[in-house]
Amino acid sequence: MDKTPDWVAVDWGTSNLRAWAMTAEGRVLDEATSDKGMGQLKPDEFEPALRELTAGWTQGPIRVIACGMVGARQGWIEAPYARVPGPPLPEGLTHAPSRPDLNVGIIPGLAQSDPADVMRGEETKVAGFLALNPDWDGTLLLPGTHPKWISVSAGEVVAFRTSLTGELFAALSGHTVLRHSVTTDGWDEDAFLAGVSEGLARPEALMNRLFAIRAESLLKGLQPPAAKARLSGLLIGTDLAGARGWWLGARVAVLGAGELLRTWTAALAAQGAAPETADATEATLAGLVEAWRRSQ
Amino acid sequence: MDKTPDWVAVDWGTSNLRAWAMTAEGRVLDEATSDKGMGQLKPDEFEPALRELTAGWTQGPIRVIACGMVGARQGWIEAPYARVPGPPLPEGLTHAPSRPDLNVGIIPGLAQSDPADVMRGEETKVAGFLALNPDWDGTLLLPGTHPKWISVSAGEVVAFRTSLTGELFAALSGHTVLRHSVTTDGWDEDAFLAGVSEGLARPEALMNRLFAIRAESLLKGLQPPAAKARLSGLLIGTDLAGARGWWLGARVAVLGAGELLRTWTAALAAQGAAPETADATEATLAGLVEAWRRSQ
């Protein structure tokens, strides 16, 4: 099988680099991943990392469309933010400096002025989701380290809201006294849903309810799977409380994968929402294909 | 000056060990500190650490009254919790295993069943504060890694409420994307008080307001002193929201020292409370003296 691609689609985040060998028609020939995320690369290390990952596909000239933190200020080159409200894929890519046989166009992130907010990479998922679901209006939820609630209407991003929920869970689990209570591979779904309800109903109690996880471990034998699931639920529930206007009575689709997709969807469903779901990687790829098409 | 103490008062926390050479009448002859906190010691390392710190005071038999995490399950010996409601210093000390010339009595911590909560060390501060302020009724606030709101009436601890606020600030500042925005020795008091008001008024917005600190750094040039102070204010304001019933319309005294005492007092004052303040170390020492007297 000839795998020489017409172009390469790249999702380059803080922790990982993922590339797909593509045909001009948007068909995937092959894919490759590496742990050379933007977080560990200096500006002059991006080109070698990308060449290394794609060397098996072609030695000839290569065109690349990339999204994600590769376009951050600390990335290969800063791709200036586009503004919302506006389309998820505005005109124009930022071209990264490289030898001339490599042509890399980076999709701009989106910035919102008030409240101040930013995204890099998620705009491509939104574009891909809309390409796969034309005329879809509603709220997209992208769970993750920094979950994003994104309001979409008539093909444009109207507004969005990022939270620190996922990273907060990691910091609490790894770097506070709660690590003694929540370290486990286990999970207790009832404890998770109870945590969601509690966080949603009483977000003002969070500071105390976090410590109570430790106290119940000491006094009442709260087990690690329940403690970990309750912690996750409390944080997601608090996020749902603040984002109530984004999901209550709205059409919602959750774009994700694996446990993150499952838990956020379960949390919303338990509160009476009926979220649709979609695969985040498919959305990313569809968004990169959409950007490729427009650049022709 | 003869510094041979009649007994030694010890405050032994997770990070530090502090000892005072005392007369039978409760006068301080000398003091000494070490970084040999409970967190880094195995059970058989407590006795050498204490002997090393007090070796300059006497080579003879020595009596010690100790409070704090030294009595935790991971400490020298577990001092079982006393229950609330009840006095801050109930009868009975737990004696640590040692050679017979060293007699160490550990003050029990306090446990609350519902909501589950625990303290170790703070009960001694409460006892000391009440010894210095007889007949004082109201809410004591002890800021710190795990701030505690403690309701005191008729010489007893009625109930208490611990939060994770201080440790959460450290985890967010050191182990999330916010570290890029808040690392500074500076401080912006207006940003702090605005954060307190925001956290108190809209605790449900916390997950988003945390991320917004990063976004405003990127988009609006939010400076580190303002970012750090706002983060602290948001967390303290959220704590105040959950603890509203503990301070609103209540007599409140803040037991602390330094910046922690100053910021929490300023936060409460800005919300119309009129907190009294007291020095935490004086309260600890007065509590240890009170425990010594009762053990005679």
mmCIF file of C-alpha atoms in Angstrom, chain B residues 58-284:
data_model
loop_
_atom_site.group_PDB
_atom_site.id
_atom_site.type_symbol
_atom_site.label_atom_id
_atom_site.label_comp_id
_atom_site.label_asym_id
_atom_site.label_seq_id
_atom_site.Cartn_x
_atom_site.Cartn_y
_atom_site.Cartn_z
ATOM 1 C CA THR B 58 18.961 19.373 81.454
ATOM 2 C CA GLN B 59 20.494 15.931 81.508
ATOM 3 C CA GLY B 60 18.168 14.879 84.344
ATOM 4 C CA PRO B 61 14.678 13.412 84.248
ATOM 5 C CA ILE B 62 12.280 15.518 82.248
ATOM 6 C CA ARG B 63 8.525 15.898 82.035
ATOM 7 C CA VAL B 64 6.932 16.971 78.766
ATOM 8 C CA ILE B 65 3.452 18.058 77.726
ATOM 9 C CA ALA B 66 3.029 17.893 73.941
ATOM 10 C CA CYS B 67 0.303 18.733 71.461
ATOM 11 C CA GLY B 68 -0.123 18.388 67.715
ATOM 12 C CA MET B 69 0.489 15.793 65.052
ATOM 13 C CA VAL B 70 2.931 13.974 67.356
ATOM 14 C CA GLY B 71 -0.255 12.212 68.537
ATOM 15 C CA ALA B 72 -1.462 11.204 65.069
ATOM 16 C CA ARG B 73 -1.584 7.619 63.873
ATOM 17 C CA GLN B 74 1.646 8.236 61.931
ATOM 18 C CA GLY B 75 3.203 10.058 64.937
ATOM 19 C CA TRP B 76 5.067 8.936 68.072
ATOM 20 C CA ILE B 77 1.999 7.173 69.465
ATOM 21 C CA GLU B 78 -1.643 7.662 68.593
ATOM 22 C CA ALA B 79 -3.469 9.779 71.162
ATOM 23 C CA PRO B 80 -7.123 8.814 70.678
ATOM 24 C CA TYR B 81 -9.437 11.667 69.757
ATOM 25 C CA ALA B 82 -11.805 13.117 72.349
ATOM 26 C CA ARG B 83 -15.311 13.929 71.120
ATOM 27 C CA VAL B 84 -17.113 17.201 70.624
ATOM 28 C CA PRO B 85 -19.202 18.736 72.041
ATOM 29 C CA GLY B 86 -16.806 18.784 74.974
ATOM 30 C CA PRO B 87 -13.969 20.675 76.611
ATOM 31 C CA PRO B 88 -10.909 21.447 74.485
ATOM 32 C CA LEU B 89 -8.709 19.730 77.083
ATOM 33 C CA PRO B 90 -10.511 16.638 78.337
ATOM 34 C CA GLU B 91 -9.023 14.573 81.184
ATOM 35 C CA GLY B 92 -6.142 12.296 80.390
ATOM 36 C CA LEU B 93 -2.970 12.397 78.329
ATOM 37 C CA THR B 94 -1.509 9.615 76.211
ATOM 38 C CA HIS B 95 1.986 8.653 77.334
ATOM 39 C CA ALA B 96 4.573 8.083 74.642
ATOM 40 C CA PRO B 97 6.943 5.119 74.917
ATOM 41 C CA SER B 98 10.439 6.222 76.031
ATOM 42 C CA ARG B 99 13.212 5.498 78.498
ATOM 43 C CA PRO B 100 11.924 6.170 82.036
ATOM 44 C CA ASP B 101 13.780 9.458 82.563
ATOM 45 C CA LEU B 102 11.575 11.024 79.873
ATOM 46 C CA ASN B 103 7.856 11.356 80.613
ATOM 47 C CA VAL B 104 5.860 12.623 77.641
ATOM 48 C CA GLY B 105 2.113 13.243 77.888
ATOM 49 C CA ILE B 106 0.342 13.958 74.594
ATOM 50 C CA ILE B 107 -2.865 15.997 74.498
ATOM 51 C CA PRO B 108 -5.659 14.217 72.579
ATOM 52 C CA GLY B 109 -7.036 15.727 69.392
ATOM 53 C CA LEU B 110 -10.753 16.337 68.939
ATOM 54 C CA ALA B 111 -13.102 14.504 66.584
ATOM 55 C CA GLN B 112 -16.587 15.438 65.398
ATOM 56 C CA SER B 113 -18.903 12.738 64.053
ATOM 57 C CA ASP B 114 -21.291 14.612 61.839
ATOM 58 C CA PRO B 115 -20.019 16.261 59.759
ATOM 59 C CA ALA B 116 -16.882 14.192 60.214
ATOM 60 C CA ASP B 117 -13.986 16.424 61.227
ATOM 61 C CA VAL B 118 -10.756 16.252 63.212
ATOM 62 C CA MET B 119 -8.183 18.523 64.834
ATOM 63 C CA ARG B 120 -4.795 17.969 66.482
ATOM 64 C CA GLY B 121 -3.053 20.894 68.111
ATOM 65 C CA GLU B 122 -5.819 23.426 67.594
ATOM 66 C CA GLU B 123 -7.651 22.174 70.708
ATOM 67 C CA THR B 124 -4.641 23.354 72.735
ATOM 68 C CA LYS B 125 -4.847 26.809 71.162
ATOM 69 C CA VAL B 126 -8.554 26.954 72.029
ATOM 70 C CA ALA B 127 -7.838 25.943 75.622
ATOM 71 C CA GLY B 128 -5.104 28.556 75.851
ATOM 72 C CA PHE B 129 -7.259 31.284 74.335
ATOM 73 C CA LEU B 130 -9.999 30.478 76.842
ATOM 74 C CA ALA B 131 -7.468 30.489 79.697
ATOM 75 C CA LEU B 132 -6.398 33.978 78.591
ATOM 76 C CA ASN B 133 -10.003 35.082 77.892
ATOM 77 C CA PRO B 134 -12.259 33.396 80.465
ATOM 78 C CA ASP B 135 -15.976 33.261 79.650
ATOM 79 C CA TRP B 136 -15.360 34.058 75.980
ATOM 80 C CA ASP B 137 -18.143 32.705 73.725
ATOM 81 C CA GLY B 138 -18.149 32.885 69.961
ATOM 82 C CA THR B 139 -16.316 31.564 66.902
ATOM 83 C CA LEU B 140 -12.569 31.120 66.801
ATOM 84 C CA LEU B 141 -10.972 31.138 63.363
ATOM 85 C CA LEU B 142 -7.552 29.494 63.085
ATOM 86 C CA PRO B 143 -6.148 30.217 59.596
ATOM 87 C CA GLY B 144 -3.519 27.954 58.109
ATOM 88 C CA THR B 145 -3.041 25.011 55.793
ATOM 89 C CA HIS B 146 -6.391 23.687 57.011
ATOM 90 C CA PRO B 147 -8.295 26.662 58.423
ATOM 91 C CA LYS B 148 -10.657 25.823 61.265
ATOM 92 C CA TRP B 149 -13.822 27.562 62.369
ATOM 93 C CA ILE B 150 -14.454 26.564 65.988
ATOM 94 C CA SER B 151 -17.643 27.386 67.884
ATOM 95 C CA VAL B 152 -16.980 27.863 71.602
ATOM 96 C CA SER B 153 -19.571 28.211 74.327
ATOM 97 C CA ALA B 154 -19.349 27.931 78.118
ATOM 98 C CA GLY B 155 -15.775 26.693 77.937
ATOM 99 C CA GLU B 156 -16.568 23.879 75.514
ATOM 100 C CA VAL B 157 -16.027 23.255 71.814
ATOM 101 C CA VAL B 158 -19.554 22.980 70.444
ATOM 102 C CA ALA B 159 -18.685 22.175 66.827
ATOM 103 C CA PHE B 160 -16.014 22.908 64.266
ATOM 104 C CA ARG B 161 -15.470 23.091 60.542
ATOM 105 C CA THR B 162 -12.170 22.511 58.753
ATOM 106 C CA SER B 163 -11.463 23.523 55.176
ATOM 107 C CA LEU B 164 -8.680 22.787 52.728
ATOM 108 C CA THR B 165 -8.275 26.435 51.725
ATOM 109 C CA GLY B 166 -4.614 26.978 52.575
ATOM 110 C CA GLU B 167 -3.388 23.719 51.112
ATOM 111 C CA LEU B 168 -5.498 24.301 48.011
ATOM 112 C CA PHE B 169 -3.789 27.656 47.503
ATOM 113 C CA ALA B 170 -0.390 25.966 47.708
ATOM 114 C CA ALA B 171 -1.386 23.160 45.326
ATOM 115 C CA LEU B 172 -2.826 25.606 42.783
ATOM 116 C CA SER B 173 0.170 27.939 43.030
ATOM 117 C CA GLY B 174 2.732 25.184 42.714
ATOM 118 C CA HIS B 175 1.206 22.403 40.655
ATOM 119 C CA THR B 176 -1.168 23.851 38.048
ATOM 120 C CA VAL B 177 -0.953 26.172 35.052
ATOM 121 C CA LEU B 178 -1.604 29.039 37.493
ATOM 122 C CA ARG B 179 2.027 28.780 38.641
ATOM 123 C CA HIS B 180 2.965 30.722 35.499
ATOM 124 C CA SER B 181 0.707 33.559 36.653
ATOM 125 C CA VAL B 182 1.042 33.756 40.443
ATOM 126 C CA THR B 183 4.729 33.202 41.219
ATOM 127 C CA THR B 184 5.902 36.382 42.914
ATOM 128 C CA ASP B 185 6.760 37.813 46.314
ATOM 129 C CA GLY B 186 4.408 40.697 45.608
ATOM 130 C CA TRP B 187 0.852 41.296 46.753
ATOM 131 C CA ASP B 188 -2.030 43.493 45.583
ATOM 132 C CA GLU B 189 -4.434 44.158 48.439
ATOM 133 C CA ASP B 190 -7.202 45.557 46.212
ATOM 134 C CA ALA B 191 -7.082 42.422 44.057
ATOM 135 C CA PHE B 192 -7.222 40.310 47.213
ATOM 136 C CA LEU B 193 -10.313 42.043 48.562
ATOM 137 C CA ALA B 194 -12.001 41.920 45.141
ATOM 138 C CA GLY B 195 -11.287 38.172 45.059
ATOM 139 C CA VAL B 196 -12.804 37.732 48.516
ATOM 140 C CA SER B 197 -15.972 39.546 47.456
ATOM 141 C CA GLU B 198 -16.214 37.522 44.256
ATOM 142 C CA GLY B 199 -15.646 34.186 45.992
ATOM 143 C CA LEU B 200 -18.190 35.037 48.653
ATOM 144 C CA ALA B 201 -20.834 36.295 46.220
ATOM 145 C CA ARG B 202 -20.405 33.566 43.576
ATOM 146 C CA PRO B 203 -18.828 30.431 45.033
ATOM 147 C CA GLU B 204 -20.344 28.398 42.189
ATOM 148 C CA ALA B 205 -18.132 30.270 39.706
ATOM 149 C CA LEU B 206 -14.886 29.109 41.316
ATOM 150 C CA MET B 207 -13.792 26.518 38.722
ATOM 151 C CA ASN B 208 -14.041 29.120 35.970
ATOM 152 C CA ARG B 209 -12.647 32.030 37.982
ATOM 153 C CA LEU B 210 -9.527 29.999 38.700
ATOM 154 C CA PHE B 211 -8.882 29.476 34.995
ATOM 155 C CA ALA B 212 -9.725 33.117 34.318
ATOM 156 C CA ILE B 213 -6.634 34.130 36.308
ATOM 157 C CA ARG B 214 -4.538 32.382 33.655
ATOM 158 C CA ALA B 215 -6.596 33.791 30.791
ATOM 159 C CA GLU B 216 -6.310 37.353 32.097
ATOM 160 C CA SER B 217 -2.555 36.908 32.435
ATOM 161 C CA LEU B 218 -2.376 35.917 28.772
ATOM 162 C CA LEU B 219 -4.880 38.381 27.347
ATOM 163 C CA LYS B 220 -4.956 41.361 29.664
ATOM 164 C CA GLY B 221 -1.524 41.476 31.252
ATOM 165 C CA LEU B 222 -2.785 40.615 34.737
ATOM 166 C CA GLN B 223 0.343 40.986 36.866
ATOM 167 C CA PRO B 224 1.606 38.282 39.244
ATOM 168 C CA PRO B 225 1.024 40.242 42.488
ATOM 169 C CA ALA B 226 -2.622 40.830 41.495
ATOM 170 C CA ALA B 227 -3.037 37.266 40.213
ATOM 171 C CA LYS B 228 -1.671 35.738 43.403
ATOM 172 C CA ALA B 229 -3.725 38.002 45.666
ATOM 173 C CA ARG B 230 -6.880 37.355 43.651
ATOM 174 C CA LEU B 231 -6.331 33.592 43.871
ATOM 175 C CA SER B 232 -5.937 33.831 47.634
ATOM 176 C CA GLY B 233 -9.003 36.062 47.863
ATOM 177 C CA LEU B 234 -11.169 33.769 45.728
ATOM 178 C CA LEU B 235 -10.378 30.769 47.924
ATOM 179 C CA ILE B 236 -10.835 32.640 51.197
ATOM 180 C CA GLY B 237 -14.064 34.188 49.883
ATOM 181 C CA THR B 238 -15.379 30.749 48.959
ATOM 182 C CA ASP B 239 -14.493 29.531 52.446
ATOM 183 C CA LEU B 240 -16.310 32.532 53.945
ATOM 184 C CA ALA B 241 -19.363 31.709 51.820
ATOM 185 C CA GLY B 242 -19.550 28.172 53.169
ATOM 186 C CA ALA B 243 -18.793 29.287 56.715
ATOM 187 C CA ARG B 244 -21.235 32.219 56.665
ATOM 188 C CA GLY B 245 -23.173 30.887 59.645
ATOM 189 C CA TRP B 246 -19.976 30.792 61.671
ATOM 190 C CA TRP B 247 -19.072 34.469 61.349
ATOM 191 C CA LEU B 248 -22.087 36.477 60.203
ATOM 192 C CA GLY B 249 -23.487 38.252 63.243
ATOM 193 C CA ALA B 250 -21.204 36.240 65.520
ATOM 194 C CA ARG B 251 -18.410 37.267 67.846
ATOM 195 C CA VAL B 252 -15.251 36.161 66.031
ATOM 196 C CA ALA B 253 -11.614 36.005 67.081
ATOM 197 C CA VAL B 254 -8.836 35.128 64.641
ATOM 198 C CA LEU B 255 -5.933 33.231 66.240
ATOM 199 C CA GLY B 256 -2.880 33.424 64.052
ATOM 200 C CA ALA B 257 0.269 35.318 63.163
ATOM 201 C CA GLY B 258 1.841 37.294 60.351
ATOM 202 C CA GLU B 259 0.317 37.559 56.897
ATOM 203 C CA LEU B 260 -2.240 34.793 57.451
ATOM 204 C CA LEU B 261 -3.686 36.572 60.450
ATOM 205 C CA ARG B 262 -3.650 39.876 58.613
ATOM 206 C CA THR B 263 -5.313 38.654 55.393
ATOM 207 C CA TRP B 264 -8.105 36.636 57.013
ATOM 208 C CA THR B 265 -8.837 39.498 59.402
ATOM 209 C CA ALA B 266 -8.929 41.941 56.483
ATOM 210 C CA ALA B 267 -11.226 39.608 54.538
ATOM 211 C CA LEU B 268 -13.692 39.385 57.442
ATOM 212 C CA ALA B 269 -13.505 43.121 58.148
ATOM 213 C CA ALA B 270 -14.229 43.925 54.497
ATOM 214 C CA GLN B 271 -17.438 41.915 54.820
ATOM 215 C CA GLY B 272 -18.589 43.908 57.824
ATOM 216 C CA ALA B 273 -17.412 41.576 60.574
ATOM 217 C CA ALA B 274 -15.331 43.033 63.401
ATOM 218 C CA PRO B 275 -12.965 40.206 64.302
ATOM 219 C CA GLU B 276 -10.817 40.269 67.405
ATOM 220 C CA THR B 277 -7.297 38.921 66.955
ATOM 221 C CA ALA B 278 -4.971 36.914 69.166
ATOM 222 C CA ASP B 279 -1.495 35.484 68.827
ATOM 223 C CA ALA B 280 -1.511 31.777 68.012
ATOM 224 C CA THR B 281 1.790 30.969 69.724
ATOM 225 C CA GLU B 282 0.710 32.645 72.961
ATOM 226 C CA ALA B 283 -2.490 30.627 72.817
ATOM 227 C CA THR B 284 -0.610 27.365 72.247
#
